[in-house]
PDB file of C-alpha atoms in Angstrom:
ATOM      1  CA  GLN X   1    -142.424 182.250  90.150  1.00 72.00           C
ATOM      2  CA  VAL X   2    -144.417 181.096  93.128  1.00 82.00           C
ATOM      3  CA  GLN X   3    -148.062 180.206  92.673  1.00 89.00           C
ATOM      4  CA  LEU X   4    -150.503 179.367  95.435  1.00 93.00           C
ATOM      5  CA  VAL X   5    -153.585 177.470  94.314  1.00 93.00           C
ATOM      6  CA  GLU X   6    -156.468 177.598  96.777  1.00 95.00           C
ATOM      7  CA  SER X   7    -159.612 175.508  96.807  1.00 95.00           C
ATOM      8  CA  GLY X   8    -162.399 174.357  99.087  1.00 97.00           C
ATOM      9  CA  GLY X   9    -164.388 177.498  99.733  1.00 97.00           C
ATOM     10  CA  GLY X  10    -168.122 177.641  99.378  1.00 98.00           C
ATOM     11  CA  LEU X  11    -171.463 178.216 101.020  1.00 98.00           C
ATOM     12  CA  VAL X  12    -172.422 176.249 104.113  1.00 98.00           C
ATOM     13  CA  GLN X  13    -174.975 176.448 106.883  1.00 98.00           C
ATOM     14  CA  SER X  14    -174.080 177.431 110.389  1.00 98.00           C
ATOM     15  CA  GLY X  15    -172.555 174.441 112.144  1.00 98.00           C
ATOM     16  CA  GLY X  16    -171.259 172.940 108.933  1.00 98.00           C
ATOM     17  CA  SER X  17    -167.729 172.183 107.827  1.00 98.00           C
ATOM     18  CA  LEU X  18    -165.362 173.045 105.010  1.00 98.00           C
ATOM     19  CA  ARG X  19    -161.819 172.017 104.181  1.00 98.00           C
ATOM     20  CA  LEU X  20    -159.556 174.508 102.458  1.00 98.00           C
ATOM     21  CA  SER X  21    -156.468 173.482 100.528  1.00 97.00           C
ATOM     22  CA  CYS X  22    -153.512 175.479  99.277  1.00 96.00           C
ATOM     23  CA  ALA X  23    -150.874 173.974  97.019  1.00 93.00           C
ATOM     24  CA  ALA X  24    -147.635 175.883  96.635  1.00 89.00           C
ATOM     25  CA  SER X  25    -145.335 175.753  93.620  1.00 88.00           C
ATOM     26  CA  VAL X  26    -142.294 176.331  95.776  1.00 76.00           C
ATOM     27  CA  SER X  27    -139.701 174.003  97.183  1.00 71.00           C
ATOM     28  CA  ILE X  28    -140.783 172.800 100.582  1.00 66.00           C
ATOM     29  CA  SER X  29    -137.207 173.128 101.770  1.00 74.00           C
ATOM     30  CA  SER X  30    -137.379 176.897 101.357  1.00 85.00           C
ATOM     31  CA  ILE X  31    -140.697 177.396 103.148  1.00 88.00           C
ATOM     32  CA  LEU X  32    -140.517 178.983 106.567  1.00 92.00           C
ATOM     33  CA  ALA X  33    -144.234 178.928 107.273  1.00 93.00           C
ATOM     34  CA  MET X  34    -147.597 178.351 105.659  1.00 93.00           C
ATOM     35  CA  GLY X  35    -150.917 179.577 106.871  1.00 95.00           C
ATOM     36  CA  TRP X  36    -154.314 181.092 106.375  1.00 98.00           C
ATOM     37  CA  TYR X  37    -155.602 184.615 106.792  1.00 98.00           C
ATOM     38  CA  ARG X  38    -159.063 185.984 106.213  1.00 98.00           C
ATOM     39  CA  GLN X  39    -160.709 189.278 105.468  1.00 98.00           C
ATOM     40  CA  ALA X  40    -164.364 189.904 106.226  1.00 97.00           C
ATOM     41  CA  PRO X  41    -166.369 192.807 104.819  1.00 92.00           C
ATOM     42  CA  GLY X  42    -165.419 196.026 106.553  1.00 94.00           C
ATOM     43  CA  LYS X  43    -162.556 194.421 108.459  1.00 96.00           C
ATOM     44  CA  GLN X  44    -158.810 194.143 108.045  1.00 97.00           C
ATOM     45  CA  ARG X  45    -157.103 190.944 107.056  1.00 97.00           C
ATOM     46  CA  GLU X  46    -156.432 188.816 110.112  1.00 97.00           C
ATOM     47  CA  LEU X  47    -154.500 185.712 111.012  1.00 97.00           C
ATOM     48  CA  VAL X  48    -156.504 182.494 111.167  1.00 98.00           C
ATOM     49  CA  ALA X  49    -153.810 179.865 111.590  1.00 98.00           C
ATOM     50  CA  THR X  50    -150.172 179.277 110.709  1.00 97.00           C
ATOM     51  CA  ILE X  51    -147.896 176.286 110.828  1.00 95.00           C
ATOM     52  CA  ILE X  52    -144.196 176.985 111.001  1.00 93.00           C
ATOM     53  CA  THR X  53    -141.505 174.694 109.685  1.00 86.00           C
ATOM     54  CA  GLY X  54    -140.446 172.764 112.725  1.00 86.00           C
ATOM     55  CA  GLY X  55    -143.977 172.198 113.940  1.00 86.00           C
ATOM     56  CA  LYS X  56    -145.186 175.251 115.829  1.00 95.00           C
ATOM     57  CA  ILE X  57    -148.834 176.066 115.159  1.00 97.00           C
ATOM     58  CA  ASN X  58    -150.660 179.284 115.937  1.00 97.00           C
ATOM     59  CA  TYR X  59    -154.421 179.878 115.903  1.00 98.00           C
ATOM     60  CA  ALA X  60    -156.534 182.933 116.306  1.00 98.00           C
ATOM     61  CA  ASP X  61    -158.478 182.756 119.551  1.00 98.00           C
ATOM     62  CA  SER X  62    -161.739 182.948 117.630  1.00 97.00           C
ATOM     63  CA  VAL X  63    -161.087 179.650 115.824  1.00 98.00           C
ATOM     64  CA  LYS X  64    -159.353 177.571 118.477  1.00 98.00           C
ATOM     65  CA  GLY X  65    -161.126 174.291 118.999  1.00 98.00           C
ATOM     66  CA  ARG X  66    -162.978 174.579 115.694  1.00 98.00           C
ATOM     67  CA  PHE X  67    -160.298 174.900 113.012  1.00 98.00           C
ATOM     68  CA  THR X  68    -157.302 172.669 112.417  1.00 98.00           C
ATOM     69  CA  ILE X  69    -154.339 173.496 110.212  1.00 97.00           C
ATOM     70  CA  THR X  70    -152.206 170.721 108.749  1.00 95.00           C
ATOM     71  CA  ARG X  71    -149.364 170.559 106.279  1.00 91.00           C
ATOM     72  CA  ASP X  72    -148.357 167.862 103.828  1.00 88.00           C
ATOM     73  CA  ASN X  73    -144.714 168.440 102.996  1.00 78.00           C
ATOM     74  CA  ALA X  74    -144.682 165.805 100.270  1.00 82.00           C
ATOM     75  CA  LYS X  75    -147.412 167.675  98.410  1.00 82.00           C
ATOM     76  CA  ASP X  76    -146.312 171.215  99.338  1.00 85.00           C
ATOM     77  CA  THR X  77    -149.844 171.735 100.558  1.00 91.00           C
ATOM     78  CA  VAL X  78    -151.453 173.279 103.611  1.00 94.00           C
ATOM     79  CA  TYR X  79    -155.001 172.519 104.718  1.00 96.00           C
ATOM     80  CA  LEU X  80    -157.504 174.203 106.962  1.00 98.00           C
ATOM     81  CA  GLN X  81    -160.256 172.013 108.347  1.00 98.00           C
ATOM     82  CA  MET X  82    -163.064 174.260 109.522  1.00 98.00           C
ATOM     83  CA  ASN X  83    -165.737 172.763 111.749  1.00 98.00           C
ATOM     84  CA  SER X  84    -168.656 174.295 113.617  1.00 98.00           C
ATOM     85  CA  LEU X  85    -168.680 177.212 111.231  1.00 98.00           C
ATOM     86  CA  ARG X  86    -170.420 180.390 112.272  1.00 98.00           C
ATOM     87  CA  PRO X  87    -171.757 183.307 110.233  1.00 98.00           C
ATOM     88  CA  GLU X  88    -168.948 185.445 111.623  1.00 97.00           C
ATOM     89  CA  ASP X  89    -166.478 183.141 109.868  1.00 98.00           C
ATOM     90  CA  THR X  90    -167.725 184.496 106.559  1.00 98.00           C
ATOM     91  CA  ALA X  91    -164.754 186.011 104.759  1.00 98.00           C
ATOM     92  CA  VAL X  92    -162.328 185.632 101.915  1.00 98.00           C
ATOM     93  CA  TYR X  93    -159.638 183.225 103.057  1.00 98.00           C
ATOM     94  CA  TYR X  94    -156.104 183.724 101.769  1.00 98.00           C
ATOM     95  CA  CYS X  95    -153.277 181.244 101.742  1.00 97.00           C
ATOM     96  CA  ASN X  96    -149.949 182.660 102.857  1.00 96.00           C
ATOM     97  CA  VAL X  97    -146.423 181.336 102.437  1.00 94.00           C
ATOM     98  CA  ARG X  98    -143.244 182.729 103.903  1.00 94.00           C
ATOM     99  CA  GLN X  99    -140.183 181.690 101.948  1.00 91.00           C
ATOM    100  CA  TRP X 100    -136.528 181.906 102.779  1.00 89.00           C
ATOM    101  CA  PRO X 101    -134.890 184.312 103.062  1.00 91.00           C
ATOM    102  CA  ALA X 102    -137.511 187.090 103.299  1.00 92.00           C
ATOM    103  CA  LEU X 103    -140.304 186.530 100.801  1.00 92.00           C
ATOM    104  CA  VAL X 104    -144.061 186.505 101.310  1.00 94.00           C
ATOM    105  CA  HIS X 105    -146.602 185.065  98.887  1.00 94.00           C
ATOM    106  CA  TRP X 106    -150.380 185.299  98.865  1.00 95.00           C
ATOM    107  CA  GLY X 107    -153.034 183.260  97.157  1.00 96.00           C
ATOM    108  CA  GLN X 108    -155.930 184.748  95.232  1.00 96.00           C
ATOM    109  CA  GLY X 109    -158.371 184.029  98.037  1.00 96.00           C
ATOM    110  CA  THR X 110    -161.332 181.702  98.329  1.00 97.00           C
ATOM    111  CA  GLN X 111    -164.749 182.795  99.548  1.00 98.00           C
ATOM    112  CA  VAL X 112    -166.268 181.141 102.591  1.00 98.00           C
ATOM    113  CA  THR X 113    -169.866 182.047 103.337  1.00 98.00           C
ATOM    114  CA  VAL X 114    -171.714 180.703 106.363  1.00 98.00           C
ATOM    115  CA  SER X 115    -175.463 181.214 106.431  1.00 98.00           C
ATOM    116  CA  SER X 116    -177.505 181.631 109.591  1.00 93.00           C
TER     117      SER X 116
END
């Protein structure tokens, strides 16, 4: 069974940085994409960033230039470097993995809180 282990969330001041990690217990050869979504209070879950096998990367417009997603295939891990954090980035961040042929897995979520 697939497990996604997330870490790196916490409380930071506006303008600070955090680095999220997600390690997947799934063969890297079967992964179609890995990414991060977030859900803020009163809002629906939204895409933050994804990296697709083959190299294509997608970012939400709200995080472009501030967040960077990377993937370490050897460690089956995806990272999200978050810089210049804003209070509106406050949310629960969820790791997401799409696995061949048509499976989707979600992490438990890690809280990111950015104070004013």
